[in-house]
């Protein structure tokens, strides 16, 4: 990318992270590169319920994260930390901010479109996905990750969601 980010690999990230590799990609940047009021849309599939998993992004020092799903329901712990107070959607339907609610909304073995809207990423200095560490290792497929300002048009967001749904076989309400 032309925004000063660097990746830990020397090939396009989409060629390696095709939904089956549990490796880790890292984008590093100065604080303030990302902004307050961002949205993230990720196509994701959990392949089992064995461990709590982080389906979203996290900072390398693990102080900031979003997208943690439980290994069981109920679980009242928050799905995010250090990223403001975003609103969470699964397949276009608003979901409560608990790991148990995310567990219930995202059945394993099925592709889902996970969205966090209104993220405050202004203090983040890197973004990672994949191997958060024990016990939060992701086991499943991850497709496209879209990160954009919350001020983007509703039509653009709807089109992106529909594109991901069509591509990954997700039925939206």
JSON list of C-alpha atoms in Angstrom, two decimals:
[
{"chain": "A", "resi": 1, "resn": "UNK", "atom": "CA", "xyz": [0.00, 0.00, 0.00]},
{"chain": "A", "resi": 2, "resn": "UNK", "atom": "CA", "xyz": [1.09, 3.54, -0.57]},
{"chain": "A", "resi": 3, "resn": "UNK", "atom": "CA", "xyz": [0.24, 4.75, 2.94]},
{"chain": "A", "resi": 4, "resn": "UNK", "atom": "CA", "xyz": [3.51, 3.87, 4.69]},
{"chain": "A", "resi": 5, "resn": "UNK", "atom": "CA", "xyz": [2.33, 0.45, 5.89]},
{"chain": "A", "resi": 6, "resn": "UNK", "atom": "CA", "xyz": [4.68, -2.48, 5.65]},
{"chain": "A", "resi": 7, "resn": "UNK", "atom": "CA", "xyz": [3.95, -6.17, 5.62]},
{"chain": "A", "resi": 8, "resn": "UNK", "atom": "CA", "xyz": [6.04, -8.94, 7.14]},
{"chain": "A", "resi": 9, "resn": "UNK", "atom": "CA", "xyz": [6.13, -10.70, 3.76]},
{"chain": "A", "resi": 10, "resn": "UNK", "atom": "CA", "xyz": [7.36, -9.72, 0.32]},
{"chain": "A", "resi": 11, "resn": "UNK", "atom": "CA", "xyz": [4.39, -11.03, -1.69]},
{"chain": "A", "resi": 12, "resn": "UNK", "atom": "CA", "xyz": [0.81, -9.82, -1.92]},
{"chain": "A", "resi": 13, "resn": "UNK", "atom": "CA", "xyz": [-0.97, -10.78, 1.26]},
{"chain": "A", "resi": 14, "resn": "UNK", "atom": "CA", "xyz": [-4.05, -12.08, -0.59]},
{"chain": "A", "resi": 15, "resn": "UNK", "atom": "CA", "xyz": [-1.91, -14.74, -2.29]},
{"chain": "A", "resi": 16, "resn": "UNK", "atom": "CA", "xyz": [-0.89, -16.34, 0.98]},
{"chain": "A", "resi": 17, "resn": "UNK", "atom": "CA", "xyz": [-3.90, -15.72, 3.25]},
{"chain": "A", "resi": 18, "resn": "UNK", "atom": "CA", "xyz": [-6.57, -17.43, 1.22]},
{"chain": "A", "resi": 19, "resn": "UNK", "atom": "CA", "xyz": [-8.79, -18.60, 4.04]},
{"chain": "A", "resi": 20, "resn": "UNK", "atom": "CA", "xyz": [-6.86, -21.73, 4.98]},
{"chain": "A", "resi": 21, "resn": "UNK", "atom": "CA", "xyz": [-3.54, -20.43, 6.34]},
{"chain": "A", "resi": 22, "resn": "UNK", "atom": "CA", "xyz": [-3.53, -19.71, 10.09]},
{"chain": "A", "resi": 23, "resn": "UNK", "atom": "CA", "xyz": [-0.37, -17.64, 9.77]},
{"chain": "A", "resi": 24, "resn": "UNK", "atom": "CA", "xyz": [-0.11, -14.02, 10.77]},
{"chain": "A", "resi": 25, "resn": "UNK", "atom": "CA", "xyz": [0.11, -10.88, 8.67]},
{"chain": "A", "resi": 26, "resn": "UNK", "atom": "CA", "xyz": [1.19, -7.57, 10.14]},
{"chain": "A", "resi": 27, "resn": "UNK", "atom": "CA", "xyz": [0.70, -4.05, 8.89]},
{"chain": "A", "resi": 28, "resn": "UNK", "atom": "CA", "xyz": [2.79, -1.50, 10.82]},
{"chain": "A", "resi": 29, "resn": "UNK", "atom": "CA", "xyz": [2.21, 2.27, 10.73]},
{"chain": "A", "resi": 30, "resn": "UNK", "atom": "CA", "xyz": [2.48, 5.36, 12.91]},
{"chain": "A", "resi": 31, "resn": "UNK", "atom": "CA", "xyz": [-0.23, 6.15, 15.43]},
{"chain": "A", "resi": 32, "resn": "UNK", "atom": "CA", "xyz": [-2.84, 8.34, 13.79]},
{"chain": "A", "resi": 33, "resn": "UNK", "atom": "CA", "xyz": [-2.59, 6.64, 10.38]},
{"chain": "A", "resi": 34, "resn": "UNK", "atom": "CA", "xyz": [-5.86, 4.91, 11.16]},
{"chain": "A", "resi": 35, "resn": "UNK", "atom": "CA", "xyz": [-8.58, 7.16, 12.47]},
{"chain": "A", "resi": 36, "resn": "UNK", "atom": "CA", "xyz": [-11.42, 7.32, 14.94]},
{"chain": "A", "resi": 37, "resn": "UNK", "atom": "CA", "xyz": [-14.73, 6.23, 13.43]},
{"chain": "A", "resi": 38, "resn": "UNK", "atom": "CA", "xyz": [-13.67, 3.38, 11.14]},
{"chain": "A", "resi": 39, "resn": "UNK", "atom": "CA", "xyz": [-15.59, 0.30, 10.04]},
{"chain": "A", "resi": 40, "resn": "UNK", "atom": "CA", "xyz": [-14.20, -3.17, 9.41]},
{"chain": "A", "resi": 41, "resn": "UNK", "atom": "CA", "xyz": [-15.92, -5.91, 7.42]},
{"chain": "A", "resi": 42, "resn": "UNK", "atom": "CA", "xyz": [-14.44, -9.44, 7.40]},
{"chain": "A", "resi": 43, "resn": "UNK", "atom": "CA", "xyz": [-15.60, -12.64, 5.75]},
{"chain": "A", "resi": 44, "resn": "UNK", "atom": "CA", "xyz": [-14.87, -15.41, 8.28]},
{"chain": "A", "resi": 45, "resn": "UNK", "atom": "CA", "xyz": [-15.69, -19.06, 8.97]},
{"chain": "A", "resi": 46, "resn": "UNK", "atom": "CA", "xyz": [-15.10, -20.78, 12.32]},
{"chain": "A", "resi": 47, "resn": "UNK", "atom": "CA", "xyz": [-14.30, -24.47, 11.86]},
{"chain": "A", "resi": 48, "resn": "UNK", "atom": "CA", "xyz": [-14.77, -25.56, 15.46]},
{"chain": "A", "resi": 49, "resn": "UNK", "atom": "CA", "xyz": [-15.71, -24.37, 18.93]},
{"chain": "A", "resi": 50, "resn": "UNK", "atom": "CA", "xyz": [-12.66, -25.79, 20.72]},
{"chain": "A", "resi": 51, "resn": "UNK", "atom": "CA", "xyz": [-11.16, -22.49, 21.87]},
{"chain": "A", "resi": 52, "resn": "UNK", "atom": "CA", "xyz": [-12.14, -18.85, 22.17]},
{"chain": "A", "resi": 53, "resn": "UNK", "atom": "CA", "xyz": [-11.00, -17.29, 18.90]},
{"chain": "A", "resi": 54, "resn": "UNK", "atom": "CA", "xyz": [-10.19, -13.79, 17.67]},
{"chain": "A", "resi": 55, "resn": "UNK", "atom": "CA", "xyz": [-11.88, -13.33, 14.31]},
{"chain": "A", "resi": 56, "resn": "UNK", "atom": "CA", "xyz": [-11.04, -9.66, 13.88]},
{"chain": "A", "resi": 57, "resn": "UNK", "atom": "CA", "xyz": [-7.85, -7.65, 14.19]},
{"chain": "A", "resi": 58, "resn": "UNK", "atom": "CA", "xyz": [-5.54, -6.95, 17.11]},
{"chain": "A", "resi": 59, "resn": "UNK", "atom": "CA", "xyz": [-2.47, -4.89, 17.91]},
{"chain": "A", "resi": 60, "resn": "UNK", "atom": "CA", "xyz": [0.75, -6.90, 18.34]},
{"chain": "A", "resi": 61, "resn": "UNK", "atom": "CA", "xyz": [1.04, -6.05, 22.05]},
{"chain": "A", "resi": 62, "resn": "UNK", "atom": "CA", "xyz": [-2.50, -7.48, 22.45]},
{"chain": "A", "resi": 63, "resn": "UNK", "atom": "CA", "xyz": [-3.79, -4.39, 24.28]},
{"chain": "A", "resi": 64, "resn": "UNK", "atom": "CA", "xyz": [-6.23, -3.53, 21.49]},
{"chain": "A", "resi": 65, "resn": "UNK", "atom": "CA", "xyz": [-8.47, -6.00, 19.67]},
{"chain": "A", "resi": 66, "resn": "UNK", "atom": "CA", "xyz": [-11.89, -6.72, 18.27]},
{"chain": "A", "resi": 67, "resn": "UNK", "atom": "CA", "xyz": [-13.73, -9.83, 17.16]},
{"chain": "A", "resi": 68, "resn": "UNK", "atom": "CA", "xyz": [-13.25, -12.25, 20.07]},
{"chain": "A", "resi": 69, "resn": "UNK", "atom": "CA", "xyz": [-15.79, -15.07, 20.03]},
{"chain": "A", "resi": 70, "resn": "UNK", "atom": "CA", "xyz": [-16.34, -17.52, 22.88]},
{"chain": "A", "resi": 71, "resn": "UNK", "atom": "CA", "xyz": [-16.03, -21.29, 22.78]},
{"chain": "A", "resi": 72, "resn": "UNK", "atom": "CA", "xyz": [-19.49, -21.55, 24.40]},
{"chain": "A", "resi": 73, "resn": "UNK", "atom": "CA", "xyz": [-22.59, -19.55, 25.19]},
{"chain": "A", "resi": 74, "resn": "UNK", "atom": "CA", "xyz": [-23.42, -17.76, 27.41]},
{"chain": "A", "resi": 75, "resn": "UNK", "atom": "CA", "xyz": [-20.26, -15.72, 27.90]},
{"chain": "A", "resi": 76, "resn": "UNK", "atom": "CA", "xyz": [-20.71, -12.08, 28.97]},
{"chain": "A", "resi": 77, "resn": "UNK", "atom": "CA", "xyz": [-17.10, -10.96, 28.26]},
{"chain": "A", "resi": 78, "resn": "UNK", "atom": "CA", "xyz": [-16.69, -8.17, 25.72]},
{"chain": "A", "resi": 79, "resn": "UNK", "atom": "CA", "xyz": [-15.70, -8.96, 22.14]},
{"chain": "A", "resi": 80, "resn": "UNK", "atom": "CA", "xyz": [-13.45, -5.90, 21.88]},
{"chain": "A", "resi": 81, "resn": "UNK", "atom": "CA", "xyz": [-11.06, -3.68, 23.84]},
{"chain": "A", "resi": 82, "resn": "UNK", "atom": "CA", "xyz": [-8.98, -0.59, 23.14]},
{"chain": "A", "resi": 83, "resn": "UNK", "atom": "CA", "xyz": [-10.95, 0.39, 20.04]},
{"chain": "A", "resi": 84, "resn": "UNK", "atom": "CA", "xyz": [-13.76, 2.63, 21.26]},
{"chain": "A", "resi": 85, "resn": "UNK", "atom": "CA", "xyz": [-17.32, 1.35, 21.52]},
{"chain": "A", "resi": 86, "resn": "UNK", "atom": "CA", "xyz": [-18.17, -0.07, 18.11]},
{"chain": "A", "resi": 87, "resn": "UNK", "atom": "CA", "xyz": [-21.45, -1.60, 17.04]},
{"chain": "A", "resi": 88, "resn": "UNK", "atom": "CA", "xyz": [-21.27, -5.24, 15.91]},
{"chain": "A", "resi": 89, "resn": "UNK", "atom": "CA", "xyz": [-23.11, -6.87, 13.00]},
{"chain": "A", "resi": 90, "resn": "UNK", "atom": "CA", "xyz": [-23.13, -10.43, 11.67]},
{"chain": "A", "resi": 91, "resn": "UNK", "atom": "CA", "xyz": [-24.51, -10.83, 8.15]},
{"chain": "A", "resi": 92, "resn": "UNK", "atom": "CA", "xyz": [-26.01, -7.34, 8.39]},
{"chain": "A", "resi": 93, "resn": "UNK", "atom": "CA", "xyz": [-27.87, -7.98, 11.67]},
{"chain": "A", "resi": 94, "resn": "UNK", "atom": "CA", "xyz": [-26.83, -6.13, 14.83]},
{"chain": "A", "resi": 95, "resn": "UNK", "atom": "CA", "xyz": [-25.38, -8.39, 17.53]},
{"chain": "A", "resi": 96, "resn": "UNK", "atom": "CA", "xyz": [-24.79, -7.64, 21.21]},
{"chain": "A", "resi": 97, "resn": "UNK", "atom": "CA", "xyz": [-21.25, -7.10, 22.47]},
{"chain": "A", "resi": 98, "resn": "UNK", "atom": "CA", "xyz": [-20.67, -10.37, 24.27]},
{"chain": "A", "resi": 99, "resn": "UNK", "atom": "CA", "xyz": [-18.52, -13.28, 23.23]},
{"chain": "A", "resi": 100, "resn": "UNK", "atom": "CA", "xyz": [-21.48, -15.59, 23.81]},
{"chain": "A", "resi": 101, "resn": "UNK", "atom": "CA", "xyz": [-23.75, -13.53, 21.55]},
{"chain": "A", "resi": 102, "resn": "UNK", "atom": "CA", "xyz": [-21.11, -13.59, 18.83]},
{"chain": "A", "resi": 103, "resn": "UNK", "atom": "CA", "xyz": [-20.80, -17.36, 19.32]},
{"chain": "A", "resi": 104, "resn": "UNK", "atom": "CA", "xyz": [-24.57, -17.73, 18.85]},
{"chain": "A", "resi": 105, "resn": "UNK", "atom": "CA", "xyz": [-24.64, -15.49, 15.77]},
{"chain": "A", "resi": 106, "resn": "UNK", "atom": "CA", "xyz": [-21.76, -17.26, 13.97]},
{"chain": "A", "resi": 107, "resn": "UNK", "atom": "CA", "xyz": [-22.30, -21.02, 13.77]},
{"chain": "A", "resi": 108, "resn": "UNK", "atom": "CA", "xyz": [-19.17, -22.99, 13.05]},
{"chain": "A", "resi": 109, "resn": "UNK", "atom": "CA", "xyz": [-18.62, -24.28, 9.56]},
{"chain": "A", "resi": 110, "resn": "UNK", "atom": "CA", "xyz": [-20.52, -21.39, 7.95]},
{"chain": "A", "resi": 111, "resn": "UNK", "atom": "CA", "xyz": [-19.11, -18.27, 6.31]},
{"chain": "A", "resi": 112, "resn": "UNK", "atom": "CA", "xyz": [-20.31, -15.05, 7.93]},
{"chain": "A", "resi": 113, "resn": "UNK", "atom": "CA", "xyz": [-19.75, -11.36, 7.30]},
{"chain": "A", "resi": 114, "resn": "UNK", "atom": "CA", "xyz": [-18.52, -9.87, 10.59]},
{"chain": "A", "resi": 115, "resn": "UNK", "atom": "CA", "xyz": [-18.69, -6.08, 10.86]},
{"chain": "A", "resi": 116, "resn": "UNK", "atom": "CA", "xyz": [-17.47, -3.69, 13.53]},
{"chain": "A", "resi": 117, "resn": "UNK", "atom": "CA", "xyz": [-18.77, -0.16, 12.93]},
{"chain": "A", "resi": 118, "resn": "UNK", "atom": "CA", "xyz": [-17.49, 2.96, 14.65]},
{"chain": "A", "resi": 119, "resn": "UNK", "atom": "CA", "xyz": [-14.07, 1.65, 15.69]},
{"chain": "A", "resi": 120, "resn": "UNK", "atom": "CA", "xyz": [-11.56, 4.07, 17.20]},
{"chain": "A", "resi": 121, "resn": "UNK", "atom": "CA", "xyz": [-8.24, 2.90, 15.74]},
{"chain": "A", "resi": 122, "resn": "UNK", "atom": "CA", "xyz": [-6.45, 6.26, 16.03]},
{"chain": "A", "resi": 123, "resn": "UNK", "atom": "CA", "xyz": [-4.00, 5.00, 18.69]},
{"chain": "A", "resi": 124, "resn": "UNK", "atom": "CA", "xyz": [-3.19, 1.72, 16.90]},
{"chain": "A", "resi": 125, "resn": "UNK", "atom": "CA", "xyz": [0.37, 1.37, 15.58]},
{"chain": "A", "resi": 126, "resn": "UNK", "atom": "CA", "xyz": [-0.07, -2.00, 13.86]},
{"chain": "A", "resi": 127, "resn": "UNK", "atom": "CA", "xyz": [-2.79, -4.44, 12.92]},
{"chain": "A", "resi": 128, "resn": "UNK", "atom": "CA", "xyz": [-2.48, -8.21, 12.97]},
{"chain": "A", "resi": 129, "resn": "UNK", "atom": "CA", "xyz": [-4.65, -11.22, 12.31]},
{"chain": "A", "resi": 130, "resn": "UNK", "atom": "CA", "xyz": [-4.16, -14.96, 12.68]},
{"chain": "A", "resi": 131, "resn": "UNK", "atom": "CA", "xyz": [-2.05, -16.13, 15.60]},
{"chain": "A", "resi": 132, "resn": "UNK", "atom": "CA", "xyz": [-3.09, -14.00, 18.60]},
{"chain": "A", "resi": 133, "resn": "UNK", "atom": "CA", "xyz": [-1.67, -16.62, 20.93]},
{"chain": "A", "resi": 134, "resn": "UNK", "atom": "CA", "xyz": [-2.97, -19.24, 23.28]},
{"chain": "A", "resi": 135, "resn": "UNK", "atom": "CA", "xyz": [-5.81, -19.76, 23.90]},
{"chain": "A", "resi": 136, "resn": "UNK", "atom": "CA", "xyz": [-7.15, -17.47, 21.12]},
{"chain": "A", "resi": 137, "resn": "UNK", "atom": "CA", "xyz": [-5.83, -19.21, 18.00]},
{"chain": "A", "resi": 138, "resn": "UNK", "atom": "CA", "xyz": [-8.14, -18.84, 15.04]},
{"chain": "A", "resi": 139, "resn": "UNK", "atom": "CA", "xyz": [-9.27, -22.13, 13.51]},
{"chain": "A", "resi": 140, "resn": "UNK", "atom": "CA", "xyz": [-11.12, -21.55, 10.29]},
{"chain": "A", "resi": 141, "resn": "UNK", "atom": "CA", "xyz": [-11.17, -19.56, 7.09]},
{"chain": "A", "resi": 142, "resn": "UNK", "atom": "CA", "xyz": [-10.72, -15.86, 6.71]},
{"chain": "A", "resi": 143, "resn": "UNK", "atom": "CA", "xyz": [-11.43, -14.06, 3.47]},
{"chain": "A", "resi": 144, "resn": "UNK", "atom": "CA", "xyz": [-11.34, -10.43, 2.56]},
{"chain": "A", "resi": 145, "resn": "UNK", "atom": "CA", "xyz": [-10.76, -7.79, 5.25]},
{"chain": "A", "resi": 146, "resn": "UNK", "atom": "CA", "xyz": [-12.14, -4.35, 4.44]},
{"chain": "A", "resi": 147, "resn": "UNK", "atom": "CA", "xyz": [-11.23, -1.38, 6.64]},
{"chain": "A", "resi": 148, "resn": "UNK", "atom": "CA", "xyz": [-12.64, 2.03, 5.75]},
{"chain": "A", "resi": 149, "resn": "UNK", "atom": "CA", "xyz": [-13.89, 5.31, 7.28]},
{"chain": "A", "resi": 150, "resn": "UNK", "atom": "CA", "xyz": [-17.35, 5.09, 8.84]},
{"chain": "A", "resi": 151, "resn": "UNK", "atom": "CA", "xyz": [-18.30, 8.14, 6.77]},
{"chain": "A", "resi": 152, "resn": "UNK", "atom": "CA", "xyz": [-18.25, 6.12, 3.53]},
{"chain": "A", "resi": 153, "resn": "UNK", "atom": "CA", "xyz": [-21.65, 5.99, 1.90]},
{"chain": "A", "resi": 154, "resn": "UNK", "atom": "CA", "xyz": [-24.27, 3.46, 2.97]},
{"chain": "A", "resi": 155, "resn": "UNK", "atom": "CA", "xyz": [-24.58, 2.40, -0.66]},
{"chain": "A", "resi": 156, "resn": "UNK", "atom": "CA", "xyz": [-20.86, 1.57, -0.83]},
{"chain": "A", "resi": 157, "resn": "UNK", "atom": "CA", "xyz": [-21.03, -0.42, 2.41]},
{"chain": "A", "resi": 158, "resn": "UNK", "atom": "CA", "xyz": [-24.13, -2.30, 1.25]},
{"chain": "A", "resi": 159, "resn": "UNK", "atom": "CA", "xyz": [-22.41, -3.09, -2.05]},
{"chain": "A", "resi": 160, "resn": "UNK", "atom": "CA", "xyz": [-19.27, -4.34, -0.25]},
{"chain": "A", "resi": 161, "resn": "UNK", "atom": "CA", "xyz": [-21.34, -6.52, 2.10]},
{"chain": "A", "resi": 162, "resn": "UNK", "atom": "CA", "xyz": [-23.29, -7.95, -0.83]},
{"chain": "A", "resi": 163, "resn": "UNK", "atom": "CA", "xyz": [-20.07, -8.62, -2.76]},
{"chain": "A", "resi": 164, "resn": "UNK", "atom": "CA", "xyz": [-18.63, -10.55, 0.18]},
{"chain": "A", "resi": 165, "resn": "UNK", "atom": "CA", "xyz": [-21.90, -12.42, 0.70]},
{"chain": "A", "resi": 166, "resn": "UNK", "atom": "CA", "xyz": [-22.06, -13.42, -2.96]},
{"chain": "A", "resi": 167, "resn": "UNK", "atom": "CA", "xyz": [-18.39, -14.42, -3.07]},
{"chain": "A", "resi": 168, "resn": "UNK", "atom": "CA", "xyz": [-18.50, -16.54, 0.13]},
{"chain": "A", "resi": 169, "resn": "UNK", "atom": "CA", "xyz": [-22.03, -17.91, -0.23]},
{"chain": "A", "resi": 170, "resn": "UNK", "atom": "CA", "xyz": [-23.58, -16.01, 2.67]},
{"chain": "A", "resi": 171, "resn": "UNK", "atom": "CA", "xyz": [-27.33, -15.38, 2.68]},
{"chain": "A", "resi": 172, "resn": "UNK", "atom": "CA", "xyz": [-28.10, -11.91, 3.97]},
{"chain": "A", "resi": 173, "resn": "UNK", "atom": "CA", "xyz": [-31.50, -11.09, 5.51]}
]
